[in-house]
DNA sequence: GGAGCTTATTGCAACGATGCAGGTTCCCGG
DNA sequence: CCGGGAACCTGCATCGTTGCAATAAGCTCC
């Protein structure tokens, strides 16, 4: 009894396939008697509709895909939670896939997902996807890009204002009287625009006060994990001209790694070095010291993304792609404010 | 041009539908000339196969579902990474769903996923699923249960030996000369068998040395988050008979929360209180102090689970459900060993 | 020049479900 | 006793794809 089909149920209940379908879906009028017979047969055979077939016929699946680079980066798993919750209010189920930032996987998932009918829509947080990868697409698929922006893409884009956020973070450190503020997490030009926007905010905040940026304090990291932050911090501490008195990390994991290095080396936070992160992940709220950070409104990001997707699902006229900004705020905690 | 179909491509290329299908799938022999024409049409129309239809016909989807309670619990996201990697070696793509431990969602996903043909198989890490929920199923679906065991289930089960692991952790603390060891994370009988297995290991380790367990040191927590650990630790510290000298937490998040409370209260780790966690999540390796923990072999868990799933996918005779144990080891770090 | 192959291409049916339109049966009022 | 309308049930076509088996065309070889 591999899998019972509508036909098997119909046979057993002595009615037509169509009637079984009606019962299962609650369509039309069905006599009490017939309904009972069908339901009995359904139960006995353990029938469950084949969603592939149903969706093929109906033209929709009720599934949204959320594609992120790394699930075990807390920012993405927390974002995933928000997206799942938001999608559920629209009756959608979210399935998640992880690309590890591999361009092939990201590309493949766009192809498969966006228009291969397995998913009704795709929310993609790209890491390595290039403009060329999207250029061929005409934007008619229900696809929303999160975070990393891709120039000239024909798709909606949801993010926070990275320049303003980085500006605020840097300003906060400047307000504390710090003068040698390191920026950790820069990326080379073609790798990530987001990191560069944050560097721009960092520079702008300095410029607004007429301060020059010590270029050697702007350090790039290969990735955005704790180990990268720990390594970058170690390198900063080993510099001949002494440690910085503050660090702005481009995400919380970098910041937590940096904090670990600082504490290991016997430095005090924030007295010796103040630390600001980015993302407001839960780990930062329970770290010792707790982490000051830029808190992007993940619920808002999820809401905007899901709304755009569902908005595009209707048959209405295609709207031009839009750029949406979710709010953010600075969350001040022990790593800059003392305990 | 909503979505181009095989037929549209065929029309444009001036060949039959079947030939286009052959080209797309690389089947059979196709003349160079024809192939070129078809590929040109495919590109021009932006054709991509409708996976629903293809899968309906082929009878498989190449998708495995991994269903976990909470993705932003690092253990699960790290496990997800392992499962994704393992599944990929078999040519499967993994999609992930999060249930929040809601029985309805877990149930629904078993139904939908396991035998509704959307997924070829399901790897489920249940939280609140009861025996009754599975009782009706005959076990013929390719479903593997992780972690929490469900009595009498007709499905394969993969986990580590929780009793032995908890025994080892407790023994480690006893070896350090600790005498008042708290256990944080117990669960009432009907909620989680895993927690009870760990409590059993904790008790057994005491019993093996002829020590009595102070029942008031075994504390339950509503969930397994940092905040639960922080609260439980605070309660332990406020007891009239003074703080314990060691804590065994049933997962790393609880431990990290407990550590936060201890540090806030001015206690030293491990001098005043030694802490052991469970799961070996990345956050514990970068915490200050770094966290001693039981490290389950997540890669092994993933491997066993995926192997069982793929093993059941063949047409071979159904094998009886098995109980598989993945290895684990104690990872000693600063929270018990000093720095 | 035709048997016998290989190569290239195709039509038909089917996967399992639903949309649509139609067909019975039954009951009612006139 | 018949026309008209609910109420209930059904058959057919179809969603987009692939498996199967057959056809058509080209080539070799005696």
Short mmCIF file of C-alpha atoms in Angstrom, two decimals, chain A residues 1-3 46 48-53 55-56 59-63 69-74 77-78 80-82 84 88 92-100 102 105 108-119 137-138 140-141 223 225-228 230 253 256-257 259-260 263-264 282-290 334, chain B residues 1-3 46 48-53 55-56 59-63 69-74 77-78 80-82 84 88 92-100 102 105 108-119 137-138 140-141 223 225-228 230 253 256-257 259-260 263-264 282-290 334:
data_model
loop_
_atom_site.label_atom_id
_atom_site.label_comp_id
_atom_site.label_asym_id
_atom_site.label_seq_id
_atom_site.Cartn_x
_atom_site.Cartn_y
_atom_site.Cartn_z
CA UNK A 1 0.00 0.00 0.00
CA UNK A 2 2.68 2.39 -0.96
CA UNK A 3 0.44 5.38 -1.33
CA UNK A 46 -4.45 6.32 5.04
CA UNK A 48 -3.33 11.84 1.82
CA UNK A 49 -3.48 14.02 -1.23
CA UNK A 50 -0.44 14.08 -3.43
CA UNK A 51 0.60 17.68 -3.19
CA UNK A 52 2.66 17.53 -6.31
CA UNK A 53 -0.36 16.65 -8.36
CA UNK A 55 -0.29 21.90 -6.95
CA UNK A 56 0.36 21.15 -10.56
CA UNK A 59 -0.90 26.33 -10.05
CA UNK A 60 0.33 27.18 -6.59
CA UNK A 61 2.10 25.40 -3.80
CA UNK A 62 1.70 27.55 -0.72
CA UNK A 63 5.45 27.34 -0.21
CA UNK A 69 24.07 31.92 2.98
CA UNK A 70 24.55 30.36 6.40
CA UNK A 71 21.91 29.19 8.74
CA UNK A 72 24.18 28.90 11.71
CA UNK A 73 24.95 32.57 11.53
CA UNK A 74 22.47 33.74 14.14
CA UNK A 77 18.37 32.06 11.76
CA UNK A 78 16.71 34.87 13.64
CA UNK A 80 14.33 33.04 9.32
CA UNK A 81 12.16 32.91 12.39
CA UNK A 82 10.68 36.29 11.54
CA UNK A 84 8.37 32.10 8.94
CA UNK A 88 2.31 32.07 8.17
CA UNK A 92 2.35 30.30 3.45
CA UNK A 93 4.82 27.73 4.63
CA UNK A 94 8.48 28.64 4.43
CA UNK A 95 11.20 26.27 3.50
CA UNK A 96 14.77 27.29 3.97
CA UNK A 97 17.84 26.57 2.02
CA UNK A 98 21.41 27.37 2.76
CA UNK A 99 23.88 28.18 0.03
CA UNK A 100 27.12 28.64 1.92
CA UNK A 102 28.37 29.42 -3.23
CA UNK A 105 23.93 27.10 -5.33
CA UNK A 108 20.57 27.13 -8.98
CA UNK A 109 18.05 28.03 -6.36
CA UNK A 110 16.89 31.05 -8.22
CA UNK A 111 16.34 28.93 -11.23
CA UNK A 112 14.70 26.05 -9.51
CA UNK A 113 12.73 28.00 -7.07
CA UNK A 114 11.64 31.19 -8.56
CA UNK A 115 10.06 29.87 -11.66
CA UNK A 116 10.11 26.17 -11.51
CA UNK A 117 6.83 26.15 -9.67
CA UNK A 118 8.09 24.35 -6.62
CA UNK A 119 7.78 27.53 -4.65
CA UNK A 137 16.02 37.32 -15.54
CA UNK A 138 13.21 39.63 -16.42
CA UNK A 140 8.68 38.55 -13.51
CA UNK A 141 9.31 35.88 -10.90
CA UNK A 223 34.20 36.11 6.47
CA UNK A 225 32.49 34.63 11.95
CA UNK A 226 33.72 34.80 15.51
CA UNK A 227 37.09 33.47 14.48
CA UNK A 228 37.53 36.28 11.96
CA UNK A 230 39.13 37.21 17.06
CA UNK A 253 29.86 37.55 15.58
CA UNK A 256 32.02 38.58 20.00
CA UNK A 257 35.22 37.17 18.58
CA UNK A 259 35.70 40.64 22.70
CA UNK A 260 37.03 37.19 23.37
CA UNK A 263 39.42 39.68 27.41
CA UNK A 264 42.03 37.02 26.83
CA UNK A 282 20.65 36.93 21.00
CA UNK A 283 24.16 35.85 21.89
CA UNK A 284 25.15 39.51 22.28
CA UNK A 285 22.47 40.09 24.86
CA UNK A 286 23.83 37.35 27.10
CA UNK A 287 27.50 37.85 26.50
CA UNK A 288 29.69 39.25 29.22
CA UNK A 289 29.87 42.14 28.64
CA UNK A 290 26.58 42.52 26.85
CA UNK A 334 27.71 47.15 28.48
CA UNK B 1 5.14 35.28 -20.97
CA UNK B 2 4.25 34.07 -17.58
CA UNK B 3 6.12 30.81 -17.86
CA UNK B 46 13.69 31.70 -20.60
CA UNK B 48 12.85 26.28 -17.11
CA UNK B 49 11.28 22.94 -16.43
CA UNK B 50 8.30 22.87 -14.14
CA UNK B 51 9.56 20.76 -11.33
CA UNK B 52 6.12 19.93 -10.07
CA UNK B 53 5.23 18.28 -13.31
CA UNK B 55 8.48 15.23 -10.23
CA UNK B 56 4.93 14.10 -10.55
CA UNK B 59 7.93 10.04 -8.76
CA UNK B 60 10.71 11.74 -6.86
CA UNK B 61 11.62 15.29 -6.02
CA UNK B 62 15.21 15.22 -4.86
CA UNK B 63 14.14 17.15 -1.78
CA UNK B 69 11.74 22.99 16.59
CA UNK B 70 13.77 26.18 16.53
CA UNK B 71 16.25 27.22 13.95
CA UNK B 72 17.75 29.97 16.00
CA UNK B 73 18.80 27.48 18.61
CA UNK B 74 22.38 27.02 17.46
CA UNK B 77 21.23 25.33 12.86
CA UNK B 78 24.56 23.59 13.21
CA UNK B 80 21.11 21.64 9.74
CA UNK B 81 24.42 22.53 8.21
CA UNK B 82 25.63 18.98 8.70
CA UNK B 84 22.62 19.74 4.23
CA UNK B 88 24.23 16.92 -0.95
CA UNK B 92 19.56 15.69 -2.37
CA UNK B 93 18.57 19.22 -1.56
CA UNK B 94 17.42 19.89 1.96
CA UNK B 95 14.67 22.26 2.86
CA UNK B 96 14.14 23.17 6.43
CA UNK B 97 11.08 23.91 8.39
CA UNK B 98 10.69 25.15 11.88
CA UNK B 99 7.84 24.08 14.06
CA UNK B 100 8.39 26.07 17.24
CA UNK B 102 3.92 23.21 18.11
CA UNK B 105 2.90 22.00 12.90
CA UNK B 108 1.10 18.66 9.71
CA UNK B 109 4.60 18.36 8.38
CA UNK B 110 4.68 14.64 8.83
CA UNK B 111 1.50 14.38 6.87
CA UNK B 112 2.37 16.81 4.15
CA UNK B 113 5.95 15.93 3.84
CA UNK B 114 6.47 12.32 4.46
CA UNK B 115 3.91 10.94 2.16
CA UNK B 116 2.45 13.78 0.23
CA UNK B 117 5.22 13.47 -2.30
CA UNK B 118 6.58 16.96 -1.91
CA UNK B 119 9.63 15.56 -0.25
CA UNK B 137 1.46 5.78 10.64
CA UNK B 138 2.67 2.46 9.44
CA UNK B 140 6.37 2.99 5.41
CA UNK B 141 7.24 6.63 4.80
CA UNK B 223 12.57 25.86 27.68
CA UNK B 225 17.16 29.23 26.06
CA UNK B 226 19.74 31.52 27.59
CA UNK B 227 17.10 33.31 29.56
CA UNK B 228 15.97 30.06 31.16
CA UNK B 230 19.99 32.78 33.57
CA UNK B 253 22.37 27.98 25.84
CA UNK B 256 25.67 30.49 28.70
CA UNK B 257 22.72 32.07 30.44
CA UNK B 259 27.38 31.93 33.18
CA UNK B 260 26.02 35.37 32.53
CA UNK B 263 29.52 36.68 36.30
CA UNK B 264 26.97 39.38 36.99
CA UNK B 282 30.09 27.65 18.43
CA UNK B 283 29.08 30.35 20.88
CA UNK B 284 30.51 28.28 23.70
CA UNK B 285 33.91 28.14 22.08
CA UNK B 286 34.14 31.92 22.00
CA UNK B 287 32.47 32.71 25.25
CA UNK B 288 34.52 34.05 28.16
CA UNK B 289 35.11 31.68 29.78
CA UNK B 290 35.00 29.10 27.04
CA UNK B 334 37.84 27.01 30.66
#
